[in-house]
Amino acid sequence: MVTKKRTASSARWMQEHFDDHYVKLAQKRGLRSRAAFKLEELQQKDNLIKTGMTVVDLGAAPGGWSQVAVKLAGEKGKVIACDILPMDPIVGVDFLQGDFREDKVLQALLDRVGQDKVDVVLSDMAPNMSGSDAVDQPRAMYLVELALDMCHQVLAPNGCFAVKVFQGEGFDEYMKTVKEAFKVVKTRKPDSSRARSREVYLVATGYKL
Ligand SMILES: C[S@@+](CC[C@H](N)C(=O)[O-])C[C@H]1O[C@@H](n2cnc3c(N)ncnc32)[C@H](O)[C@@H]1O
């Protein structure tokens, strides 16, 4: 028992130490969140965002992913971001504050996207966690379902989708639906994602519907 406890606490200590590393690195690099490193890692592995692309960033605040995305898409690209919380402006990012679950917010985002198709849809959305899995998991799954619905409305053929999903009830079915819509789907757990978190990222490429 004692050994188990010590192992758990030393693992936690290591984790906090590790977390600090990313927090400090984010500050040093002028990134708004440690989450930015997750997108950087996905980008390194899967090369999602290229110069000139149009990117939608769902659950964008405080803006780490948008900072990374806008740099990669460059001046010829476009980043449209949304969060229920406010976000300080980022040059080159068209930000909409609103609850993505509301039809009027989706419509406002679609208006901003306009006629052109989107190359990459990103979703790092996560609901406020209550601590009860029975409440949190369905809320989280609802957000990822809505993000996938948006892909069907805006993604260009061969477009990409990177989405944070919490492992638990509904995960397998969701994975199945994503696989139906994309040629390749990979599950990624970036080093910068806390090991104790059940979050993983699905990186889906080659939109085919
Ligand atoms: C992990 S944070 C995103 C961090 C962000 N990717 C970054 O790099 O800074 C998750 C975000 O999802 C947002 N969110 C949760 N539910 C939402 C909803 N219904 N509509 C829009 N945003 C939502 C939260 O407000 C929160 O800012």
mmCIF file of N, CA, C and O and ligand atoms in Angstrom, residues 33 35-36 59-65 83-85 98-101 124-126 143 164, ligand 1:
data_model
loop_
_atom_site.group_PDB
_atom_site.id
_atom_site.type_symbol
_atom_site.label_atom_id
_atom_site.label_comp_id
_atom_site.label_asym_id
_atom_site.label_seq_id
_atom_site.Cartn_x
_atom_site.Cartn_y
_atom_site.Cartn_z
ATOM 1 N N SER A 33 -1.020 29.985 -23.825
ATOM 2 C CA SER A 33 -1.390 28.811 -23.032
ATOM 3 C C SER A 33 -0.410 27.681 -23.302
ATOM 4 O O SER A 33 0.213 27.627 -24.370
ATOM 5 N N ALA A 35 -1.438 24.893 -23.833
ATOM 6 C CA ALA A 35 -2.139 24.118 -24.865
ATOM 7 C C ALA A 35 -1.514 24.318 -26.242
ATOM 8 O O ALA A 35 -1.584 23.434 -27.105
ATOM 9 N N ALA A 36 -0.881 25.480 -26.445
ATOM 10 C CA ALA A 36 -0.266 25.771 -27.746
ATOM 11 C C ALA A 36 0.699 24.657 -28.162
ATOM 12 O O ALA A 36 0.796 24.312 -29.341
ATOM 13 N N GLY A 59 -13.192 26.643 -29.532
ATOM 14 C CA GLY A 59 -12.697 26.580 -28.146
ATOM 15 C C GLY A 59 -11.326 27.204 -28.089
ATOM 16 O O GLY A 59 -10.369 26.589 -27.625
ATOM 17 N N ALA A 60 -11.232 28.428 -28.576
ATOM 18 C CA ALA A 60 -9.918 29.039 -28.863
ATOM 19 C C ALA A 60 -9.274 29.754 -27.686
ATOM 20 O O ALA A 60 -8.049 29.901 -27.657
ATOM 21 N N ALA A 61 -10.072 30.218 -26.731
ATOM 22 C CA ALA A 61 -9.516 31.061 -25.645
ATOM 23 C C ALA A 61 -8.621 30.242 -24.704
ATOM 24 O O ALA A 61 -8.912 29.063 -24.479
ATOM 25 N N PRO A 62 -7.561 30.796 -24.175
ATOM 26 C CA PRO A 62 -7.107 32.187 -24.330
ATOM 27 C C PRO A 62 -6.382 32.501 -25.639
ATOM 28 O O PRO A 62 -6.033 33.652 -25.872
ATOM 29 N N GLY A 63 -6.132 31.485 -26.476
ATOM 30 C CA GLY A 63 -5.619 31.825 -27.812
ATOM 31 C C GLY A 63 -4.321 31.143 -28.237
ATOM 32 O O GLY A 63 -3.778 31.484 -29.279
ATOM 33 N N GLY A 64 -3.852 30.199 -27.451
ATOM 34 C CA GLY A 64 -2.599 29.519 -27.803
ATOM 35 C C GLY A 64 -2.645 28.852 -29.175
ATOM 36 O O GLY A 64 -1.744 29.027 -30.003
ATOM 37 N N TRP A 65 -3.711 28.093 -29.434
ATOM 38 C CA TRP A 65 -3.815 27.407 -30.733
ATOM 39 C C TRP A 65 -3.940 28.428 -31.863
ATOM 40 O O TRP A 65 -3.366 28.252 -32.925
ATOM 41 N N ASP A 83 -15.022 31.122 -29.110
ATOM 42 C CA ASP A 83 -15.054 30.610 -27.729
ATOM 43 C C ASP A 83 -16.210 31.262 -26.997
ATOM 44 O O ASP A 83 -16.603 32.386 -27.316
ATOM 45 N N ILE A 84 -16.700 30.543 -26.028
ATOM 46 C CA ILE A 84 -17.773 31.078 -25.193
ATOM 47 C C ILE A 84 -17.215 32.199 -24.296
ATOM 48 O O ILE A 84 -17.938 33.107 -23.894
ATOM 49 N N LEU A 85 -15.908 32.130 -24.029
ATOM 50 C CA LEU A 85 -15.238 33.153 -23.208
ATOM 51 C C LEU A 85 -14.655 34.236 -24.103
ATOM 52 O O LEU A 85 -14.378 33.983 -25.284
ATOM 53 N N GLY A 98 -18.996 33.366 -28.401
ATOM 54 C CA GLY A 98 -20.347 32.818 -28.325
ATOM 55 C C GLY A 98 -20.305 31.339 -27.997
ATOM 56 O O GLY A 98 -19.258 30.696 -28.107
ATOM 57 N N ASP A 99 -21.477 30.835 -27.618
ATOM 58 C CA ASP A 99 -21.594 29.421 -27.263
ATOM 59 C C ASP A 99 -21.822 28.624 -28.545
ATOM 60 O O ASP A 99 -22.870 28.753 -29.192
ATOM 61 N N PHE A 100 -20.852 27.785 -28.869
ATOM 62 C CA PHE A 100 -20.897 27.026 -30.121
ATOM 63 C C PHE A 100 -22.121 26.096 -30.199
ATOM 64 O O PHE A 100 -22.511 25.668 -31.282
ATOM 65 N N ARG A 101 -22.731 25.796 -29.063
ATOM 66 C CA ARG A 101 -23.916 24.925 -29.088
ATOM 67 C C ARG A 101 -25.142 25.659 -29.630
ATOM 68 O O ARG A 101 -26.147 25.024 -29.967
ATOM 69 N N ASP A 124 -10.499 22.314 -29.655
ATOM 70 C CA ASP A 124 -9.899 22.008 -28.355
ATOM 71 C C ASP A 124 -10.948 22.268 -27.273
ATOM 72 O O ASP A 124 -10.628 22.439 -26.104
ATOM 73 N N MET A 125 -12.222 22.306 -27.689
ATOM 74 C CA MET A 125 -13.300 22.632 -26.742
ATOM 75 C C MET A 125 -13.383 21.581 -25.637
ATOM 76 O O MET A 125 -13.217 20.386 -25.890
ATOM 77 N N ALA A 126 -13.657 22.069 -24.440
ATOM 78 C CA ALA A 126 -13.898 21.177 -23.307
ATOM 79 C C ALA A 126 -14.907 21.872 -22.415
ATOM 80 O O ALA A 126 -14.793 23.074 -22.173
ATOM 81 N N LEU A 143 -20.092 18.333 -27.623
ATOM 82 C CA LEU A 143 -19.271 19.367 -28.283
ATOM 83 C C LEU A 143 -18.511 18.792 -29.484
ATOM 84 O O LEU A 143 -18.429 19.431 -30.540
ATOM 85 N N LYS A 164 -10.145 17.415 -29.810
ATOM 86 C CA LYS A 164 -9.887 16.827 -28.488
ATOM 87 C C LYS A 164 -11.103 16.017 -28.061
ATOM 88 O O LYS A 164 -12.230 16.524 -28.069
HETATM 89 C C1 LIG B 1 -8.716 23.818 -23.206
HETATM 90 S S1 LIG B 1 -9.482 25.322 -23.498
HETATM 91 C C2 LIG B 1 -8.842 25.775 -25.062
HETATM 92 C C3 LIG B 1 -7.438 26.277 -25.053
HETATM 93 C C4 LIG B 1 -7.026 26.852 -26.383
HETATM 94 N N1 LIG B 1 -6.991 25.842 -27.420
HETATM 95 C C5 LIG B 1 -5.670 27.500 -26.310
HETATM 96 O O1 LIG B 1 -4.753 27.026 -26.967
HETATM 97 O O2 LIG B 1 -5.528 28.515 -25.629
HETATM 98 C C6 LIG B 1 -11.122 24.849 -23.905
HETATM 99 C C7 LIG B 1 -11.996 25.993 -24.316
HETATM 100 O O3 LIG B 1 -13.251 25.509 -24.774
HETATM 101 C C8 LIG B 1 -14.175 26.533 -24.542
HETATM 102 N N2 LIG B 1 -15.557 26.058 -24.655
HETATM 103 C C9 LIG B 1 -16.172 25.158 -23.860
HETATM 104 N N3 LIG B 1 -17.456 25.032 -24.213
HETATM 105 C C10 LIG B 1 -17.660 25.868 -25.269
HETATM 106 C C11 LIG B 1 -18.790 26.181 -26.061
HETATM 107 N N4 LIG B 1 -19.975 25.618 -25.833
HETATM 108 N N5 LIG B 1 -18.651 27.080 -27.062
HETATM 109 C C12 LIG B 1 -17.447 27.665 -27.286
HETATM 110 N N6 LIG B 1 -16.352 27.413 -26.553
HETATM 111 C C13 LIG B 1 -16.440 26.520 -25.558
HETATM 112 C C14 LIG B 1 -13.812 26.992 -23.136
HETATM 113 O O4 LIG B 1 -14.350 28.265 -22.854
HETATM 114 C C15 LIG B 1 -12.294 26.965 -23.182
HETATM 115 O O5 LIG B 1 -11.760 28.232 -23.463
#
